[in-house]
mmCIF file with all atom_site columns, C-alpha atoms in Angstrom:
data_model
loop_
_atom_site.group_PDB
_atom_site.id
_atom_site.type_symbol
_atom_site.label_atom_id
_atom_site.label_alt_id
_atom_site.label_comp_id
_atom_site.label_asym_id
_atom_site.label_entity_id
_atom_site.label_seq_id
_atom_site.pdbx_PDB_ins_code
_atom_site.Cartn_x
_atom_site.Cartn_y
_atom_site.Cartn_z
_atom_site.occupancy
_atom_site.B_iso_or_equiv
_atom_site.pdbx_formal_charge
_atom_site.auth_seq_id
_atom_site.auth_comp_id
_atom_site.auth_asym_id
_atom_site.auth_atom_id
_atom_site.pdbx_PDB_model_num
ATOM 1   C CA . UNK Z 1 1   ? 50.371 -32.529 6.435  1.00 62.00 ? 1062 UNK Z CA 1
ATOM 2   C CA . UNK Z 1 2   ? 46.781 -32.590 5.168  1.00 89.00 ? 1063 UNK Z CA 1
ATOM 3   C CA . UNK Z 1 3   ? 43.799 -31.454 7.285  1.00 93.00 ? 1064 UNK Z CA 1
ATOM 4   C CA . UNK Z 1 4   ? 40.565 -33.287 8.083  1.00 95.00 ? 1065 UNK Z CA 1
ATOM 5   C CA . UNK Z 1 5   ? 37.608 -31.221 9.335  1.00 95.00 ? 1066 UNK Z CA 1
ATOM 6   C CA . UNK Z 1 6   ? 34.961 -32.930 11.365 1.00 96.00 ? 1067 UNK Z CA 1
ATOM 7   C CA . UNK Z 1 7   ? 31.464 -31.581 12.022 1.00 96.00 ? 1068 UNK Z CA 1
ATOM 8   C CA . UNK Z 1 8   ? 29.427 -32.308 15.238 1.00 96.00 ? 1069 UNK Z CA 1
ATOM 9   C CA . UNK Z 1 9   ? 27.168 -34.534 13.225 1.00 97.00 ? 1070 UNK Z CA 1
ATOM 10  C CA . UNK Z 1 10  ? 30.136 -36.536 11.858 1.00 97.00 ? 1071 UNK Z CA 1
ATOM 11  C CA . UNK Z 1 11  ? 31.671 -36.656 15.351 1.00 97.00 ? 1072 UNK Z CA 1
ATOM 12  C CA . UNK Z 1 12  ? 28.635 -38.156 16.935 1.00 97.00 ? 1073 UNK Z CA 1
ATOM 13  C CA . UNK Z 1 13  ? 28.017 -40.575 14.158 1.00 98.00 ? 1074 UNK Z CA 1
ATOM 14  C CA . UNK Z 1 14  ? 31.527 -41.938 14.521 1.00 98.00 ? 1075 UNK Z CA 1
ATOM 15  C CA . UNK Z 1 15  ? 31.020 -42.459 18.232 1.00 98.00 ? 1076 UNK Z CA 1
ATOM 16  C CA . UNK Z 1 16  ? 27.900 -44.352 17.488 1.00 98.00 ? 1077 UNK Z CA 1
ATOM 17  C CA . UNK Z 1 17  ? 29.670 -46.501 14.871 1.00 98.00 ? 1078 UNK Z CA 1
ATOM 18  C CA . UNK Z 1 18  ? 32.376 -47.221 17.406 1.00 98.00 ? 1079 UNK Z CA 1
ATOM 19  C CA . UNK Z 1 19  ? 29.768 -48.290 19.917 1.00 98.00 ? 1080 UNK Z CA 1
ATOM 20  C CA . UNK Z 1 20  ? 28.307 -50.660 17.330 1.00 98.00 ? 1081 UNK Z CA 1
ATOM 21  C CA . UNK Z 1 21  ? 31.705 -52.077 16.438 1.00 98.00 ? 1082 UNK Z CA 1
ATOM 22  C CA . UNK Z 1 22  ? 32.498 -52.789 20.142 1.00 98.00 ? 1083 UNK Z CA 1
ATOM 23  C CA . UNK Z 1 23  ? 28.989 -54.239 20.639 1.00 98.00 ? 1084 UNK Z CA 1
ATOM 24  C CA . UNK Z 1 24  ? 29.265 -56.513 17.636 1.00 98.00 ? 1085 UNK Z CA 1
ATOM 25  C CA . UNK Z 1 25  ? 32.677 -57.799 18.706 1.00 98.00 ? 1086 UNK Z CA 1
ATOM 26  C CA . UNK Z 1 26  ? 30.873 -59.544 21.601 1.00 98.00 ? 1087 UNK Z CA 1
ATOM 27  C CA . UNK Z 1 27  ? 33.563 -58.504 24.107 1.00 98.00 ? 1088 UNK Z CA 1
ATOM 28  C CA . UNK Z 1 28  ? 32.164 -58.119 27.599 1.00 97.00 ? 1089 UNK Z CA 1
ATOM 29  C CA . UNK Z 1 29  ? 33.771 -55.387 29.558 1.00 98.00 ? 1090 UNK Z CA 1
ATOM 30  C CA . UNK Z 1 30  ? 32.719 -53.798 32.892 1.00 97.00 ? 1091 UNK Z CA 1
ATOM 31  C CA . UNK Z 1 31  ? 34.568 -50.499 32.970 1.00 97.00 ? 1092 UNK Z CA 1
ATOM 32  C CA . UNK Z 1 32  ? 35.364 -47.621 30.625 1.00 98.00 ? 1093 UNK Z CA 1
ATOM 33  C CA . UNK Z 1 33  ? 38.316 -45.384 31.138 1.00 97.00 ? 1094 UNK Z CA 1
ATOM 34  C CA . UNK Z 1 34  ? 38.487 -42.339 28.937 1.00 96.00 ? 1095 UNK Z CA 1
ATOM 35  C CA . UNK Z 1 35  ? 41.588 -40.338 28.409 1.00 95.00 ? 1096 UNK Z CA 1
ATOM 36  C CA . UNK Z 1 36  ? 40.750 -36.646 28.970 1.00 92.00 ? 1097 UNK Z CA 1
ATOM 37  C CA . UNK Z 1 37  ? 40.451 -34.319 27.280 1.00 88.00 ? 1098 UNK Z CA 1
ATOM 38  C CA . UNK Z 1 38  ? 40.010 -35.961 23.890 1.00 91.00 ? 1099 UNK Z CA 1
ATOM 39  C CA . UNK Z 1 39  ? 38.170 -39.121 25.096 1.00 95.00 ? 1100 UNK Z CA 1
ATOM 40  C CA . UNK Z 1 40  ? 35.768 -37.354 27.455 1.00 95.00 ? 1101 UNK Z CA 1
ATOM 41  C CA . UNK Z 1 41  ? 32.776 -37.102 25.022 1.00 96.00 ? 1102 UNK Z CA 1
ATOM 42  C CA . UNK Z 1 42  ? 33.437 -40.533 23.724 1.00 98.00 ? 1103 UNK Z CA 1
ATOM 43  C CA . UNK Z 1 43  ? 33.587 -41.997 27.110 1.00 97.00 ? 1104 UNK Z CA 1
ATOM 44  C CA . UNK Z 1 44  ? 30.483 -40.219 28.230 1.00 97.00 ? 1105 UNK Z CA 1
ATOM 45  C CA . UNK Z 1 45  ? 28.414 -41.522 25.347 1.00 98.00 ? 1106 UNK Z CA 1
ATOM 46  C CA . UNK Z 1 46  ? 29.786 -45.121 25.591 1.00 98.00 ? 1107 UNK Z CA 1
ATOM 47  C CA . UNK Z 1 47  ? 29.200 -45.301 29.295 1.00 97.00 ? 1108 UNK Z CA 1
ATOM 48  C CA . UNK Z 1 48  ? 25.539 -44.161 28.709 1.00 98.00 ? 1109 UNK Z CA 1
ATOM 49  C CA . UNK Z 1 49  ? 25.043 -46.655 25.857 1.00 98.00 ? 1110 UNK Z CA 1
ATOM 50  C CA . UNK Z 1 50  ? 26.608 -49.695 27.549 1.00 98.00 ? 1111 UNK Z CA 1
ATOM 51  C CA . UNK Z 1 51  ? 25.337 -48.526 31.057 1.00 97.00 ? 1112 UNK Z CA 1
ATOM 52  C CA . UNK Z 1 52  ? 28.795 -49.012 32.545 1.00 97.00 ? 1113 UNK Z CA 1
ATOM 53  C CA . UNK Z 1 53  ? 30.809 -46.975 35.019 1.00 97.00 ? 1114 UNK Z CA 1
ATOM 54  C CA . UNK Z 1 54  ? 33.166 -44.326 33.542 1.00 97.00 ? 1115 UNK Z CA 1
ATOM 55  C CA . UNK Z 1 55  ? 36.611 -43.464 35.029 1.00 96.00 ? 1116 UNK Z CA 1
ATOM 56  C CA . UNK Z 1 56  ? 38.572 -40.535 33.766 1.00 96.00 ? 1117 UNK Z CA 1
ATOM 57  C CA . UNK Z 1 57  ? 42.354 -40.313 33.416 1.00 95.00 ? 1118 UNK Z CA 1
ATOM 58  C CA . UNK Z 1 58  ? 43.387 -36.824 32.722 1.00 91.00 ? 1119 UNK Z CA 1
ATOM 59  C CA . UNK Z 1 59  ? 46.354 -36.524 30.425 1.00 85.00 ? 1120 UNK Z CA 1
ATOM 60  C CA . UNK Z 1 60  ? 47.995 -33.672 28.549 1.00 79.00 ? 1121 UNK Z CA 1
ATOM 61  C CA . UNK Z 1 61  ? 50.617 -33.777 25.844 1.00 69.00 ? 1122 UNK Z CA 1
ATOM 62  C CA . UNK Z 1 62  ? 49.777 -31.051 23.293 1.00 55.00 ? 1123 UNK Z CA 1
ATOM 63  C CA . UNK Z 1 63  ? 50.548 -27.348 23.799 1.00 52.00 ? 1124 UNK Z CA 1
ATOM 64  C CA . UNK Z 1 64  ? 51.158 -24.191 21.893 1.00 52.00 ? 1125 UNK Z CA 1
ATOM 65  C CA . UNK Z 1 65  ? 48.807 -21.574 20.318 1.00 54.00 ? 1126 UNK Z CA 1
ATOM 66  C CA . UNK Z 1 66  ? 46.934 -24.101 18.153 1.00 52.00 ? 1127 UNK Z CA 1
ATOM 67  C CA . UNK Z 1 67  ? 47.538 -27.054 20.527 1.00 52.00 ? 1128 UNK Z CA 1
ATOM 68  C CA . UNK Z 1 68  ? 49.499 -28.809 17.824 1.00 55.00 ? 1129 UNK Z CA 1
ATOM 69  C CA . UNK Z 1 69  ? 52.893 -29.166 19.569 1.00 54.00 ? 1130 UNK Z CA 1
ATOM 70  C CA . UNK Z 1 70  ? 53.314 -32.617 20.998 1.00 62.00 ? 1131 UNK Z CA 1
ATOM 71  C CA . UNK Z 1 71  ? 55.433 -32.812 24.207 1.00 63.00 ? 1132 UNK Z CA 1
ATOM 72  C CA . UNK Z 1 72  ? 55.904 -34.975 27.135 1.00 76.00 ? 1133 UNK Z CA 1
ATOM 73  C CA . UNK Z 1 73  ? 52.823 -36.643 28.543 1.00 80.00 ? 1134 UNK Z CA 1
ATOM 74  C CA . UNK Z 1 74  ? 51.521 -35.571 31.984 1.00 81.00 ? 1135 UNK Z CA 1
ATOM 75  C CA . UNK Z 1 75  ? 49.057 -37.668 33.958 1.00 85.00 ? 1136 UNK Z CA 1
ATOM 76  C CA . UNK Z 1 76  ? 46.691 -36.871 36.718 1.00 84.00 ? 1137 UNK Z CA 1
ATOM 77  C CA . UNK Z 1 77  ? 47.558 -38.364 40.128 1.00 86.00 ? 1138 UNK Z CA 1
ATOM 78  C CA . UNK Z 1 78  ? 44.793 -40.771 40.067 1.00 89.00 ? 1139 UNK Z CA 1
ATOM 79  C CA . UNK Z 1 79  ? 41.640 -41.930 38.206 1.00 92.00 ? 1140 UNK Z CA 1
ATOM 80  C CA . UNK Z 1 80  ? 38.410 -40.078 38.831 1.00 92.00 ? 1141 UNK Z CA 1
ATOM 81  C CA . UNK Z 1 81  ? 35.754 -42.744 39.259 1.00 91.00 ? 1142 UNK Z CA 1
ATOM 82  C CA . UNK Z 1 82  ? 32.497 -43.428 41.136 1.00 88.00 ? 1143 UNK Z CA 1
ATOM 83  C CA . UNK Z 1 83  ? 33.189 -47.102 41.852 1.00 88.00 ? 1144 UNK Z CA 1
ATOM 84  C CA . UNK Z 1 84  ? 35.198 -48.416 44.754 1.00 87.00 ? 1145 UNK Z CA 1
ATOM 85  C CA . UNK Z 1 85  ? 37.508 -50.506 42.424 1.00 89.00 ? 1146 UNK Z CA 1
ATOM 86  C CA . UNK Z 1 86  ? 38.324 -50.432 38.800 1.00 91.00 ? 1147 UNK Z CA 1
ATOM 87  C CA . UNK Z 1 87  ? 36.649 -53.180 36.658 1.00 93.00 ? 1148 UNK Z CA 1
ATOM 88  C CA . UNK Z 1 88  ? 38.707 -56.100 35.536 1.00 96.00 ? 1149 UNK Z CA 1
ATOM 89  C CA . UNK Z 1 89  ? 37.879 -55.794 31.815 1.00 97.00 ? 1150 UNK Z CA 1
ATOM 90  C CA . UNK Z 1 90  ? 38.574 -52.233 30.867 1.00 97.00 ? 1151 UNK Z CA 1
ATOM 91  C CA . UNK Z 1 91  ? 37.842 -50.417 27.679 1.00 98.00 ? 1152 UNK Z CA 1
ATOM 92  C CA . UNK Z 1 92  ? 40.268 -47.457 27.276 1.00 98.00 ? 1153 UNK Z CA 1
ATOM 93  C CA . UNK Z 1 93  ? 38.886 -44.803 25.016 1.00 98.00 ? 1154 UNK Z CA 1
ATOM 94  C CA . UNK Z 1 94  ? 40.401 -41.677 23.366 1.00 96.00 ? 1155 UNK Z CA 1
ATOM 95  C CA . UNK Z 1 95  ? 39.466 -39.690 20.333 1.00 96.00 ? 1156 UNK Z CA 1
ATOM 96  C CA . UNK Z 1 96  ? 42.555 -40.649 18.270 1.00 95.00 ? 1157 UNK Z CA 1
ATOM 97  C CA . UNK Z 1 97  ? 45.934 -42.242 18.116 1.00 95.00 ? 1158 UNK Z CA 1
ATOM 98  C CA . UNK Z 1 98  ? 48.442 -39.932 16.501 1.00 91.00 ? 1159 UNK Z CA 1
ATOM 99  C CA . UNK Z 1 99  ? 51.932 -41.032 17.500 1.00 89.00 ? 1160 UNK Z CA 1
ATOM 100 C CA . UNK Z 1 100 ? 50.358 -43.607 19.777 1.00 91.00 ? 1161 UNK Z CA 1
ATOM 101 C CA . UNK Z 1 101 ? 52.592 -42.525 22.598 1.00 90.00 ? 1162 UNK Z CA 1
ATOM 102 C CA . UNK Z 1 102 ? 49.827 -41.106 24.856 1.00 90.00 ? 1163 UNK Z CA 1
ATOM 103 C CA . UNK Z 1 103 ? 47.701 -44.237 24.518 1.00 94.00 ? 1164 UNK Z CA 1
ATOM 104 C CA . UNK Z 1 104 ? 50.643 -46.522 25.048 1.00 94.00 ? 1165 UNK Z CA 1
ATOM 105 C CA . UNK Z 1 105 ? 51.876 -44.659 28.117 1.00 92.00 ? 1166 UNK Z CA 1
ATOM 106 C CA . UNK Z 1 106 ? 48.310 -44.543 29.472 1.00 94.00 ? 1167 UNK Z CA 1
ATOM 107 C CA . UNK Z 1 107 ? 48.094 -48.315 29.255 1.00 96.00 ? 1168 UNK Z CA 1
ATOM 108 C CA . UNK Z 1 108 ? 51.328 -48.674 31.104 1.00 94.00 ? 1169 UNK Z CA 1
ATOM 109 C CA . UNK Z 1 109 ? 50.162 -46.106 33.742 1.00 94.00 ? 1170 UNK Z CA 1
ATOM 110 C CA . UNK Z 1 110 ? 46.928 -48.050 34.195 1.00 95.00 ? 1171 UNK Z CA 1
ATOM 111 C CA . UNK Z 1 111 ? 48.736 -51.312 34.507 1.00 95.00 ? 1172 UNK Z CA 1
ATOM 112 C CA . UNK Z 1 112 ? 51.147 -49.899 37.072 1.00 94.00 ? 1173 UNK Z CA 1
ATOM 113 C CA . UNK Z 1 113 ? 48.496 -48.312 39.215 1.00 93.00 ? 1174 UNK Z CA 1
ATOM 114 C CA . UNK Z 1 114 ? 45.548 -50.719 38.815 1.00 93.00 ? 1175 UNK Z CA 1
ATOM 115 C CA . UNK Z 1 115 ? 47.101 -53.889 37.257 1.00 91.00 ? 1176 UNK Z CA 1
ATOM 116 C CA . UNK Z 1 116 ? 46.087 -55.895 40.381 1.00 92.00 ? 1177 UNK Z CA 1
ATOM 117 C CA . UNK Z 1 117 ? 42.432 -55.401 39.322 1.00 92.00 ? 1178 UNK Z CA 1
ATOM 118 C CA . UNK Z 1 118 ? 42.717 -55.647 35.588 1.00 96.00 ? 1179 UNK Z CA 1
ATOM 119 C CA . UNK Z 1 119 ? 42.550 -58.943 33.612 1.00 97.00 ? 1180 UNK Z CA 1
ATOM 120 C CA . UNK Z 1 120 ? 42.136 -57.372 30.271 1.00 97.00 ? 1181 UNK Z CA 1
ATOM 121 C CA . UNK Z 1 121 ? 42.330 -53.949 28.584 1.00 97.00 ? 1182 UNK Z CA 1
ATOM 122 C CA . UNK Z 1 122 ? 41.229 -53.052 25.049 1.00 98.00 ? 1183 UNK Z CA 1
ATOM 123 C CA . UNK Z 1 123 ? 41.423 -49.778 23.266 1.00 98.00 ? 1184 UNK Z CA 1
ATOM 124 C CA . UNK Z 1 124 ? 38.949 -47.772 21.221 1.00 98.00 ? 1185 UNK Z CA 1
ATOM 125 C CA . UNK Z 1 125 ? 39.344 -44.582 19.215 1.00 98.00 ? 1186 UNK Z CA 1
ATOM 126 C CA . UNK Z 1 126 ? 37.652 -42.793 16.418 1.00 98.00 ? 1187 UNK Z CA 1
ATOM 127 C CA . UNK Z 1 127 ? 40.687 -42.171 14.266 1.00 97.00 ? 1188 UNK Z CA 1
ATOM 128 C CA . UNK Z 1 128 ? 43.812 -44.368 13.887 1.00 97.00 ? 1189 UNK Z CA 1
ATOM 129 C CA . UNK Z 1 129 ? 46.721 -42.633 12.108 1.00 96.00 ? 1190 UNK Z CA 1
ATOM 130 C CA . UNK Z 1 130 ? 49.252 -44.686 10.161 1.00 95.00 ? 1191 UNK Z CA 1
ATOM 131 C CA . UNK Z 1 131 ? 52.103 -43.012 12.119 1.00 94.00 ? 1192 UNK Z CA 1
ATOM 132 C CA . UNK Z 1 132 ? 50.908 -44.516 15.382 1.00 95.00 ? 1193 UNK Z CA 1
ATOM 133 C CA . UNK Z 1 133 ? 53.147 -46.976 17.172 1.00 94.00 ? 1194 UNK Z CA 1
ATOM 134 C CA . UNK Z 1 134 ? 50.169 -48.744 18.676 1.00 95.00 ? 1195 UNK Z CA 1
ATOM 135 C CA . UNK Z 1 135 ? 47.113 -50.205 16.819 1.00 97.00 ? 1196 UNK Z CA 1
ATOM 136 C CA . UNK Z 1 136 ? 43.882 -49.764 18.826 1.00 98.00 ? 1197 UNK Z CA 1
ATOM 137 C CA . UNK Z 1 137 ? 41.554 -52.749 19.214 1.00 98.00 ? 1198 UNK Z CA 1
ATOM 138 C CA . UNK Z 1 138 ? 38.643 -50.797 17.901 1.00 98.00 ? 1199 UNK Z CA 1
ATOM 139 C CA . UNK Z 1 139 ? 38.713 -47.754 15.551 1.00 98.00 ? 1200 UNK Z CA 1
ATOM 140 C CA . UNK Z 1 140 ? 36.456 -46.237 12.866 1.00 98.00 ? 1201 UNK Z CA 1
ATOM 141 C CA . UNK Z 1 141 ? 38.762 -44.558 10.397 1.00 97.00 ? 1202 UNK Z CA 1
ATOM 142 C CA . UNK Z 1 142 ? 42.273 -45.569 9.479  1.00 97.00 ? 1203 UNK Z CA 1
ATOM 143 C CA . UNK Z 1 143 ? 44.081 -42.480 8.200  1.00 96.00 ? 1204 UNK Z CA 1
ATOM 144 C CA . UNK Z 1 144 ? 47.091 -43.535 6.006  1.00 95.00 ? 1205 UNK Z CA 1
ATOM 145 C CA . UNK Z 1 145 ? 48.078 -39.909 5.299  1.00 94.00 ? 1206 UNK Z CA 1
ATOM 146 C CA . UNK Z 1 146 ? 48.138 -38.735 8.992  1.00 93.00 ? 1207 UNK Z CA 1
ATOM 147 C CA . UNK Z 1 147 ? 46.104 -35.658 8.606  1.00 94.00 ? 1208 UNK Z CA 1
ATOM 148 C CA . UNK Z 1 148 ? 45.638 -33.086 11.374 1.00 92.00 ? 1209 UNK Z CA 1
ATOM 149 C CA . UNK Z 1 149 ? 42.155 -33.610 12.587 1.00 94.00 ? 1210 UNK Z CA 1
ATOM 150 C CA . UNK Z 1 150 ? 40.060 -30.501 13.281 1.00 92.00 ? 1211 UNK Z CA 1
ATOM 151 C CA . UNK Z 1 151 ? 37.400 -31.470 15.747 1.00 90.00 ? 1212 UNK Z CA 1
ATOM 152 C CA . UNK Z 1 152 ? 34.256 -29.312 16.272 1.00 91.00 ? 1213 UNK Z CA 1
ATOM 153 C CA . UNK Z 1 153 ? 35.087 -28.398 19.884 1.00 87.00 ? 1214 UNK Z CA 1
ATOM 154 C CA . UNK Z 1 154 ? 38.532 -27.015 19.131 1.00 84.00 ? 1215 UNK Z CA 1
ATOM 155 C CA . UNK Z 1 155 ? 37.074 -23.512 18.569 1.00 81.00 ? 1216 UNK Z CA 1
ATOM 156 C CA . UNK Z 1 156 ? 36.765 -23.301 22.314 1.00 79.00 ? 1217 UNK Z CA 1
ATOM 157 C CA . UNK Z 1 157 ? 40.499 -23.564 22.742 1.00 77.00 ? 1218 UNK Z CA 1
ATOM 158 C CA . UNK Z 1 158 ? 40.909 -20.314 20.807 1.00 79.00 ? 1219 UNK Z CA 1
ATOM 159 C CA . UNK Z 1 159 ? 37.811 -18.591 22.376 1.00 81.00 ? 1220 UNK Z CA 1
ATOM 160 C CA . UNK Z 1 160 ? 37.825 -17.212 25.840 1.00 83.00 ? 1221 UNK Z CA 1
ATOM 161 C CA . UNK Z 1 161 ? 34.810 -16.116 27.863 1.00 85.00 ? 1222 UNK Z CA 1
ATOM 162 C CA . UNK Z 1 162 ? 35.320 -12.464 26.894 1.00 85.00 ? 1223 UNK Z CA 1
ATOM 163 C CA . UNK Z 1 163 ? 35.209 -13.358 23.108 1.00 84.00 ? 1224 UNK Z CA 1
ATOM 164 C CA . UNK Z 1 164 ? 32.236 -15.537 23.715 1.00 83.00 ? 1225 UNK Z CA 1
ATOM 165 C CA . UNK Z 1 165 ? 30.387 -12.752 25.473 1.00 85.00 ? 1226 UNK Z CA 1
ATOM 166 C CA . UNK Z 1 166 ? 31.264 -10.350 22.695 1.00 83.00 ? 1227 UNK Z CA 1
ATOM 167 C CA . UNK Z 1 167 ? 29.990 -12.673 20.013 1.00 80.00 ? 1228 UNK Z CA 1
ATOM 168 C CA . UNK Z 1 168 ? 26.607 -12.997 21.848 1.00 81.00 ? 1229 UNK Z CA 1
ATOM 169 C CA . UNK Z 1 169 ? 26.430 -9.251  22.308 1.00 79.00 ? 1230 UNK Z CA 1
ATOM 170 C CA . UNK Z 1 170 ? 26.938 -8.844  18.547 1.00 75.00 ? 1231 UNK Z CA 1
ATOM 171 C CA . UNK Z 1 171 ? 24.409 -11.482 17.696 1.00 66.00 ? 1232 UNK Z CA 1
ATOM 172 C CA . UNK Z 1 172 ? 21.841 -9.897  19.928 1.00 71.00 ? 1233 UNK Z CA 1
ATOM 173 C CA . UNK Z 1 173 ? 22.437 -6.469  18.404 1.00 68.00 ? 1234 UNK Z CA 1
ATOM 174 C CA . UNK Z 1 174 ? 22.067 -7.921  14.919 1.00 66.00 ? 1235 UNK Z CA 1
ATOM 175 C CA . UNK Z 1 175 ? 18.806 -9.644  15.944 1.00 66.00 ? 1236 UNK Z CA 1
ATOM 176 C CA . UNK Z 1 176 ? 17.459 -6.419  17.540 1.00 62.00 ? 1237 UNK Z CA 1
ATOM 177 C CA . UNK Z 1 177 ? 18.273 -4.454  14.396 1.00 64.00 ? 1238 UNK Z CA 1
ATOM 178 C CA . UNK Z 1 178 ? 16.206 -6.818  12.236 1.00 66.00 ? 1239 UNK Z CA 1
ATOM 179 C CA . UNK Z 1 179 ? 13.034 -5.783  14.131 1.00 59.00 ? 1240 UNK Z CA 1
ATOM 180 C CA . UNK Z 1 180 ? 13.737 -2.096  14.379 1.00 58.00 ? 1241 UNK Z CA 1
#
């Protein structure tokens, strides 16, 4: 499996491109649901751009030391949202579709829990891998070789508060030595 490394600048540019793609489609939606953790940043930016409410569905399916072992998906008990009800035209966002299992199961979960409110759901991701069993409605990059995507925030999965504090202490010592 090849690797794809994404910088913060690339990441934010792709979110903006996704927003434009959704906007230019002309689809009128009234709720964004992001799948956390991967879709949090995307959902946050899209809800600000479109000025729509954001709901969060916490999911987990990856584990292991590098968070690269796919397992069974776990869902939160409910959505976290600030509106009394879920909108009826829902944009479901995540960072990527790998196998597509998480996105597909999330759509089923939403339909079972909130289907009474929902007339239409569409999906949006930054990266759509060829190995996915589901094709998102909106995506920026189609990845035929199914690379492992290294996103800029992944460093925090390997860095604890103690290591972070140590890195700041080292940086401050280095800065102080420049002026001695």
